[in-house]
mmCIF file of C-alpha atoms and ligand atoms in Angstrom:
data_model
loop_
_atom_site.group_PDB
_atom_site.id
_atom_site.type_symbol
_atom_site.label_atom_id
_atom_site.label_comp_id
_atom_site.label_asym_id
_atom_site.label_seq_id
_atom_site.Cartn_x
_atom_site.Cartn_y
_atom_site.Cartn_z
ATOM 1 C CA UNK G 276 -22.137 -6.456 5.145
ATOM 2 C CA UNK G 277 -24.491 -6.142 8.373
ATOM 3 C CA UNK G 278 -23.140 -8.718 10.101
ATOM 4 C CA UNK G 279 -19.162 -9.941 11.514
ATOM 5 C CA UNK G 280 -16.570 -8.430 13.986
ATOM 6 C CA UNK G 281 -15.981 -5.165 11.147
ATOM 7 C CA UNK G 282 -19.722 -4.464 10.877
ATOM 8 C CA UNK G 283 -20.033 -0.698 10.614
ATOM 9 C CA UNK G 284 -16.317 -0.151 10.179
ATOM 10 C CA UNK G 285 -15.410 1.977 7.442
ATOM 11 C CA UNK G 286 -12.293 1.052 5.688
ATOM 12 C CA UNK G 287 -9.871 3.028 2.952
ATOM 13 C CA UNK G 288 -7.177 0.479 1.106
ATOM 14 C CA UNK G 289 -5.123 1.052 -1.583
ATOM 15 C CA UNK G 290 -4.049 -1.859 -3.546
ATOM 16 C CA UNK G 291 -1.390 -2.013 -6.857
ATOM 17 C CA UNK G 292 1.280 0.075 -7.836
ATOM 18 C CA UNK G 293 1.510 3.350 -9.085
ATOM 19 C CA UNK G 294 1.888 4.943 -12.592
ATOM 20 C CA UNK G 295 4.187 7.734 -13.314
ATOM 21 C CA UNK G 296 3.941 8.977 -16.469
ATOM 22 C CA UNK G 297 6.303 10.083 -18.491
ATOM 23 C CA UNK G 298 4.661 10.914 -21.983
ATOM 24 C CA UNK G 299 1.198 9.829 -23.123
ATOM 25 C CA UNK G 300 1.800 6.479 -23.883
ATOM 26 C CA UNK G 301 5.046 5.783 -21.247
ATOM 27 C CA UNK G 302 4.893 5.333 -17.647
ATOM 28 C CA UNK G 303 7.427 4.266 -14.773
ATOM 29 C CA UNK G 304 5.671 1.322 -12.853
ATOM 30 C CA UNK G 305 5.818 -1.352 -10.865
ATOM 31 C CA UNK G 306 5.153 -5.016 -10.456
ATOM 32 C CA UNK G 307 2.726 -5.197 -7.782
ATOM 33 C CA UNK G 308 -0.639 -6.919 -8.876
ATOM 34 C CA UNK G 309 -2.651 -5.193 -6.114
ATOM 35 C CA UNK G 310 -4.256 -9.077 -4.926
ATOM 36 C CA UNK G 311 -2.606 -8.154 -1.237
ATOM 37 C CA UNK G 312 -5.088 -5.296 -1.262
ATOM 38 C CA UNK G 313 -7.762 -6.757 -2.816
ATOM 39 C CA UNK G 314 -7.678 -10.064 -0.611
ATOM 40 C CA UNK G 315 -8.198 -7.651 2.268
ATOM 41 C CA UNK G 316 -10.846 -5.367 0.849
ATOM 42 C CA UNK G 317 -12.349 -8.822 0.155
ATOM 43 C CA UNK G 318 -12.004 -10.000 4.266
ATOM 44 C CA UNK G 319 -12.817 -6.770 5.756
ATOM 45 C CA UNK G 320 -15.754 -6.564 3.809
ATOM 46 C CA UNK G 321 -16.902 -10.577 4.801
ATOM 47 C CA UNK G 322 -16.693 -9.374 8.068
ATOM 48 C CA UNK G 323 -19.091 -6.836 7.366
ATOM 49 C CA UNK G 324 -17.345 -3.390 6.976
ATOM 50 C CA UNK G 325 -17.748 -0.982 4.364
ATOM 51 C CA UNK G 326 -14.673 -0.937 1.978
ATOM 52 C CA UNK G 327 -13.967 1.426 -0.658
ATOM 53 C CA UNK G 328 -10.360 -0.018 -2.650
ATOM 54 C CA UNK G 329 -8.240 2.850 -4.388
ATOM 55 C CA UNK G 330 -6.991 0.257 -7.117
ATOM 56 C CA UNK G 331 -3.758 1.545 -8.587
ATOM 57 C CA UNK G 332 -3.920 0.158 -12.191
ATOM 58 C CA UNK G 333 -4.967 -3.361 -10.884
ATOM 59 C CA UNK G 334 -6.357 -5.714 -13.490
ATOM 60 C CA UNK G 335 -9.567 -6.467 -13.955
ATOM 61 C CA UNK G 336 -9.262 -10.138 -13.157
ATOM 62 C CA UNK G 337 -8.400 -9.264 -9.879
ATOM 63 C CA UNK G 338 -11.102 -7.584 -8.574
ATOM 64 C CA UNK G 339 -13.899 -9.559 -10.006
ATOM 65 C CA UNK G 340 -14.389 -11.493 -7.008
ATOM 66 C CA UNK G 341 -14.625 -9.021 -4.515
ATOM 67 C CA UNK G 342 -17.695 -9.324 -2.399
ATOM 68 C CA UNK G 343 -20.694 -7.060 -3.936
ATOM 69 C CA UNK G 344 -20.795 -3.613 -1.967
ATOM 70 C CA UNK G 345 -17.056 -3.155 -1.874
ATOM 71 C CA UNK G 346 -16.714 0.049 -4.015
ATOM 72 C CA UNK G 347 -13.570 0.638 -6.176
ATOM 73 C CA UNK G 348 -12.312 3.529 -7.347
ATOM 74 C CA UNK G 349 -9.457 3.356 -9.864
ATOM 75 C CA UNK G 350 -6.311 5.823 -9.726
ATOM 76 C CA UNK G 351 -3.144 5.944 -11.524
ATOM 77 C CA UNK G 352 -0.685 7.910 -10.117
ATOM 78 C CA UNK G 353 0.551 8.688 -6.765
ATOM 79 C CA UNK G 354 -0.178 12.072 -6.571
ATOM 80 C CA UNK G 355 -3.931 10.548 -7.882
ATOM 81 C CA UNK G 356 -3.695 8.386 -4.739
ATOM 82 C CA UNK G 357 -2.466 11.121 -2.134
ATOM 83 C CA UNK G 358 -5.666 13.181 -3.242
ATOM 84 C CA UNK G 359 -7.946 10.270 -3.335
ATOM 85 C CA UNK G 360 -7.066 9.145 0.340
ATOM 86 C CA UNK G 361 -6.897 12.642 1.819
ATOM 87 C CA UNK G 362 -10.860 13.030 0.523
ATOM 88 C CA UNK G 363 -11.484 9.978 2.371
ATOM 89 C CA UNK G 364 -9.601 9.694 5.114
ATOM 90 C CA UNK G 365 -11.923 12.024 7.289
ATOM 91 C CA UNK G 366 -14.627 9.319 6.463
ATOM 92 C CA UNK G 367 -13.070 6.522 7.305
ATOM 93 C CA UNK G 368 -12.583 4.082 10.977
ATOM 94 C CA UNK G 369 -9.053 2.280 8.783
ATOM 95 C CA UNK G 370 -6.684 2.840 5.803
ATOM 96 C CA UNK G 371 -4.461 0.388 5.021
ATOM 97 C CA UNK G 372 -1.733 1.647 2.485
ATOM 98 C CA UNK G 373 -1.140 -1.625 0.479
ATOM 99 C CA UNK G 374 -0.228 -0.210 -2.206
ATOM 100 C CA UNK G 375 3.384 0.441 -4.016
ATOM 101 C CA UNK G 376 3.446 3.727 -4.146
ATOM 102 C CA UNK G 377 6.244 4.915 -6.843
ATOM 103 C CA UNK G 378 8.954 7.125 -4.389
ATOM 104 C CA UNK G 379 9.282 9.451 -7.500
ATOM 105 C CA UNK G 380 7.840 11.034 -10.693
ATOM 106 C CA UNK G 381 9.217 12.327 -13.961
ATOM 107 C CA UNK G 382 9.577 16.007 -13.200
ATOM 108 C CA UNK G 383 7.590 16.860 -16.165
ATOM 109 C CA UNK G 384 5.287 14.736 -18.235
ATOM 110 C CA UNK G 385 6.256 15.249 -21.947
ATOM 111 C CA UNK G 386 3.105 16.427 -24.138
ATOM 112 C CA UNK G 387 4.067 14.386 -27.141
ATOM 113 C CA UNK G 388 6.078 10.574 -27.257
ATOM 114 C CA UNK G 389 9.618 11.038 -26.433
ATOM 115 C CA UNK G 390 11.533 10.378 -29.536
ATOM 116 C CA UNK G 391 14.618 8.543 -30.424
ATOM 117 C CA UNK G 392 17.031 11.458 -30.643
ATOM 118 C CA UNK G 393 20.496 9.990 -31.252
ATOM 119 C CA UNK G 394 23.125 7.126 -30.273
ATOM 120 C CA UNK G 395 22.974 10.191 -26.999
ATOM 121 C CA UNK G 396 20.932 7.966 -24.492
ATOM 122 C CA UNK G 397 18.172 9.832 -22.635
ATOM 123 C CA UNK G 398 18.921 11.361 -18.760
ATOM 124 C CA UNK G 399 15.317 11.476 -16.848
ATOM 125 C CA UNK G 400 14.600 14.096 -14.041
ATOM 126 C CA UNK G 401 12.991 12.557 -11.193
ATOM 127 C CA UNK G 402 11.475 14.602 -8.434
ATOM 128 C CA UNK G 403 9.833 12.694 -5.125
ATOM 129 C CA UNK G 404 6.300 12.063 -4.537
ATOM 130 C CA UNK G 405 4.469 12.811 -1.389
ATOM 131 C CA UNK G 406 4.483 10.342 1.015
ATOM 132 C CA UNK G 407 0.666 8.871 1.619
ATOM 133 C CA UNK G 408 1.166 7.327 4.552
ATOM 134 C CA UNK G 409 3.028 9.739 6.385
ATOM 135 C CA UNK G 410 0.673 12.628 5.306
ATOM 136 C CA UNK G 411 -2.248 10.339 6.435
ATOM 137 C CA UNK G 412 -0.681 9.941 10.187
ATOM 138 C CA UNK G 413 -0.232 13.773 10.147
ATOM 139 C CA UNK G 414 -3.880 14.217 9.591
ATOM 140 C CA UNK G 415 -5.372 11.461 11.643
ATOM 141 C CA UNK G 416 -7.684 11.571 14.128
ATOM 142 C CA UNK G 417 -8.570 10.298 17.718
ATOM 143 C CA UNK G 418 -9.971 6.504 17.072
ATOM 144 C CA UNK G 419 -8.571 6.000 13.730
ATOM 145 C CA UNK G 420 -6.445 3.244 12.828
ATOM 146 C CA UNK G 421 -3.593 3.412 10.168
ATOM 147 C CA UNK G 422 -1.901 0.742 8.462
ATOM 148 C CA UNK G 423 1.287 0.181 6.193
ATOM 149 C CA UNK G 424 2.841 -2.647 4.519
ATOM 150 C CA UNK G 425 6.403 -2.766 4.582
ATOM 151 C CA UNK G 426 8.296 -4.919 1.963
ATOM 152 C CA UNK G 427 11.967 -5.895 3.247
ATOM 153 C CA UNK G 428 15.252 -7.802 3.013
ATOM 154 C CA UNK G 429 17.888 -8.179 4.883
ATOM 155 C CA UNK G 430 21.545 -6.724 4.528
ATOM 156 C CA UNK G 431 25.264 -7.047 5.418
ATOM 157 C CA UNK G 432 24.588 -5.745 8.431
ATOM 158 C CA UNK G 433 20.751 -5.747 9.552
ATOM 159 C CA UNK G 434 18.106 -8.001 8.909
ATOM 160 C CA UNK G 435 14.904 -7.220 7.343
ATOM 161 C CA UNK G 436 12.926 -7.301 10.901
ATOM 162 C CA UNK G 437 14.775 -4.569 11.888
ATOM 163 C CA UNK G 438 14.720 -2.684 8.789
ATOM 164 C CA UNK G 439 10.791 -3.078 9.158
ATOM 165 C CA UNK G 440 11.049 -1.868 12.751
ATOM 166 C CA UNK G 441 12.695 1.202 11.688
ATOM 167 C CA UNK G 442 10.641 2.411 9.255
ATOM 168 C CA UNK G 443 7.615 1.859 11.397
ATOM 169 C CA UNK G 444 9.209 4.101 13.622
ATOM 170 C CA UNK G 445 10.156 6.839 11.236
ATOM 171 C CA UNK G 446 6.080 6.238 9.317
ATOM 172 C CA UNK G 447 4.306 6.940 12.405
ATOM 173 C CA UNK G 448 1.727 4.358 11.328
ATOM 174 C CA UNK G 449 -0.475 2.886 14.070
ATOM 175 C CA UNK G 450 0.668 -0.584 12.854
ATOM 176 C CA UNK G 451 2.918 -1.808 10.113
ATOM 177 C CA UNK G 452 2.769 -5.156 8.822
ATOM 178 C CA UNK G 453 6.394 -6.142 7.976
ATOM 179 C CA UNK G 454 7.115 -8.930 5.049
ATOM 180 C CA UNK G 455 10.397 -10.243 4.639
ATOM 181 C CA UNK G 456 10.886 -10.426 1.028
ATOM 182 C CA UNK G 457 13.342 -11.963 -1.373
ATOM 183 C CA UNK G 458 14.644 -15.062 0.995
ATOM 184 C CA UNK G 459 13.785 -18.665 2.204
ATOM 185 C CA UNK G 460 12.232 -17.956 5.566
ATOM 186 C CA UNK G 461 12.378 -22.003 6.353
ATOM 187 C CA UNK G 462 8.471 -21.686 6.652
ATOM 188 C CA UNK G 463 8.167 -23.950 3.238
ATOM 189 C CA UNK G 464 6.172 -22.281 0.666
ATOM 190 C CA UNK G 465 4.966 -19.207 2.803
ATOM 191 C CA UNK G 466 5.509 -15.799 0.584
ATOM 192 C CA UNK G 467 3.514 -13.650 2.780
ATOM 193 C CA UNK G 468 4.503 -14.136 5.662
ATOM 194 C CA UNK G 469 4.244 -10.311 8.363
ATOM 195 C CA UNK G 470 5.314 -9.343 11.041
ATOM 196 C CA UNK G 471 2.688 -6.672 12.199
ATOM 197 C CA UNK G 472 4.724 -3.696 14.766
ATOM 198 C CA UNK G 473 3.902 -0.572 16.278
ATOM 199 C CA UNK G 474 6.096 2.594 15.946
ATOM 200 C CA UNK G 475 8.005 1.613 19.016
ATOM 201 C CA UNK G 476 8.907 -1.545 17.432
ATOM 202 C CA UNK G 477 6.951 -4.097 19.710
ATOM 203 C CA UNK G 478 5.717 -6.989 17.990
ATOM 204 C CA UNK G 479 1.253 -7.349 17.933
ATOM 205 C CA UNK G 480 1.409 -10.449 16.098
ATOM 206 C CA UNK G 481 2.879 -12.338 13.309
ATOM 207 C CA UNK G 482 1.769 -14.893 10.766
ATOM 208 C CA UNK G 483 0.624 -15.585 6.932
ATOM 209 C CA UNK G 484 0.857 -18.141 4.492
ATOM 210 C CA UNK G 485 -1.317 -17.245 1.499
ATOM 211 C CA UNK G 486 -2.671 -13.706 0.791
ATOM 212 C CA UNK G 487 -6.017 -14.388 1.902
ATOM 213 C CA UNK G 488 -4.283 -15.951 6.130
ATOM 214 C CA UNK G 489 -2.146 -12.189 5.775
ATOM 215 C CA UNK G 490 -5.577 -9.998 5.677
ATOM 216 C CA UNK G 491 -7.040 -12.651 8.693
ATOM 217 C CA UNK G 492 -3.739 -11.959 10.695
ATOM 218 C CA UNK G 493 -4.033 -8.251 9.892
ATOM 219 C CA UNK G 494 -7.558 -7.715 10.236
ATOM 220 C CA UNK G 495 -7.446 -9.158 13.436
ATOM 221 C CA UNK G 496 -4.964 -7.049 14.877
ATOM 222 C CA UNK G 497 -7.293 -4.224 13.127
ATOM 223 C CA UNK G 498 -10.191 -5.162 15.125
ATOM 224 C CA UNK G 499 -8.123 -5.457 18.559
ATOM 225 C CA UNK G 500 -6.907 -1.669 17.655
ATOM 226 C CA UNK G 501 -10.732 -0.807 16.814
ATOM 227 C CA UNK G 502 -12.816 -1.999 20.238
HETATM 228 O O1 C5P D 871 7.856 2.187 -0.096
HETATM 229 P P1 C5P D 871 7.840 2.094 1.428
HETATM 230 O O2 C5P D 871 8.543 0.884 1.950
HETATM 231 O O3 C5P D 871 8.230 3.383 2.088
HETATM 232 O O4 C5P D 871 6.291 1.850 1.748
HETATM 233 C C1 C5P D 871 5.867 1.641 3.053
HETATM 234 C C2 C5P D 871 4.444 2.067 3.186
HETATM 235 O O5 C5P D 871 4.307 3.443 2.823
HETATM 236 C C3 C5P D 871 3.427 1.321 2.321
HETATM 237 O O6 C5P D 871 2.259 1.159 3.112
HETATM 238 C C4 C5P D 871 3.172 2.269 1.154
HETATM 239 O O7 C5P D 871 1.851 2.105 0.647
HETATM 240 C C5 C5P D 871 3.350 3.617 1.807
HETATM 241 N N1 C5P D 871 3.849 4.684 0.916
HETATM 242 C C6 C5P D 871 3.104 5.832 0.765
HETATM 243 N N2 C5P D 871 3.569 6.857 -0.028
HETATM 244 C C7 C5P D 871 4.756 6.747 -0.652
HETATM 245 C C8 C5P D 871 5.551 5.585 -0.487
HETATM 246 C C9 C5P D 871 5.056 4.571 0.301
HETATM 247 O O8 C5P D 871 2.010 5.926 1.346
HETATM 248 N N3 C5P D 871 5.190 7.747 -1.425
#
């Protein structure tokens, strides 16, 4: 777009989940549909900056209403993901790191399908994958702005706030937009409702209702961070 408060802005966001794969056919995954990414490739883009979405197996239905000009680029894996930002990132005003990224990966990738062995049960090896976000707030420079998502509940003992709060401290990430997950917030039928904090754990904003109200509330706390 030419026009709109993002006009010129370059944006990076990953949307979906990540594949690990285990043998050609088999993969460890995740059930994120990737439309929290894709409803804010679709704002940012209304508003006139230039998206490209890393789309982490995300269905085709999905992204076929994304504004024209929004260029996607599919991966499948997190290590697919860490490369595919890292290119970018140097070229970029924003990432936001929507995406589930899979923690870890079968240590090796079997050439052939695993089979049936026994009554024996199978052990898998996991090993950790790198951590996108983190690795992107290590390389980042002056003027950039980068984003997480944070997906949290409450415990025993602390509530999913300041779980949020924490781990925005420990990513690094310019701002991290907090969503309390799993529990009746009292707001009626509001499932994305975020909390958007800085490292330091002060509050920019908060807000949400559907997917599309999220991006607004995030965007515009992107924009702030921008001018
Ligand atoms: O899974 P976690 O709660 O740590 O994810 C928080 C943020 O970190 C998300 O924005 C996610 O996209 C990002 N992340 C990442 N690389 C990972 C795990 C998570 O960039 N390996």
């Amino acid at each position: 777009g030419e026009s709109g408060d993002l006009a010129g802005r370059r944006f990076l966001i990953s949307a979906g989940g990540t594949h690990e794969a285990l043998d050609p056919v088999r993969f460890l995954g995740n059930r994120s549909t990737g439309r929290q990414g894709v409803a804010l490739a679709a704002a940012a883009a209304r508003r006139g900056a230039d998206v490209t979405l890393l789309a982490a197996n995300v269905a085709a239905d999905v992204t076929q209403d994304l504004p024209e000009g929004v260029e996607v680029v599919p991966v499948v894996s997190a290590r697919d993901l860490h490369t595919a930002v890292l290119d970018r990132l140097a070229d970029v005003d924003v990432l936001i790191m929507a995406a589930a990224v899979a923690d870890y990966r079968p240590e090796s990738q079997a050439e052939h399908k695993h089979k049936k062995t026994g009554d024996d049960g199978l052990t898998l090896r996991l090993v950790q994958n790198p951590d996108i976000l983190k690795a992107a707030v290590a390389a980042k420079r002056d003027g950039q702005v980068i984003v997480g998502f944070a997906a949290e509940t409450g415990d025993e003992s602390t509530d999913a706030l300041t779980h949020g709060k924490q781990k925005a401290a420990r990513k690094g990430a310019d701002l991290l937009a907090i969503n309390e997950v799993g529990v009746d917030r009292g707001f009626g039928d509001t499932p994305n409702y975020v909390t958007v904090v800085r490292p330091d754990g002060n509050v920019v904003t908060e807000g949400g209702g559907s997917k599309a109200d999220v991006a607004g509330v995030l965007l515009d706390s992107i924009a702030s961070e921008l001018s």
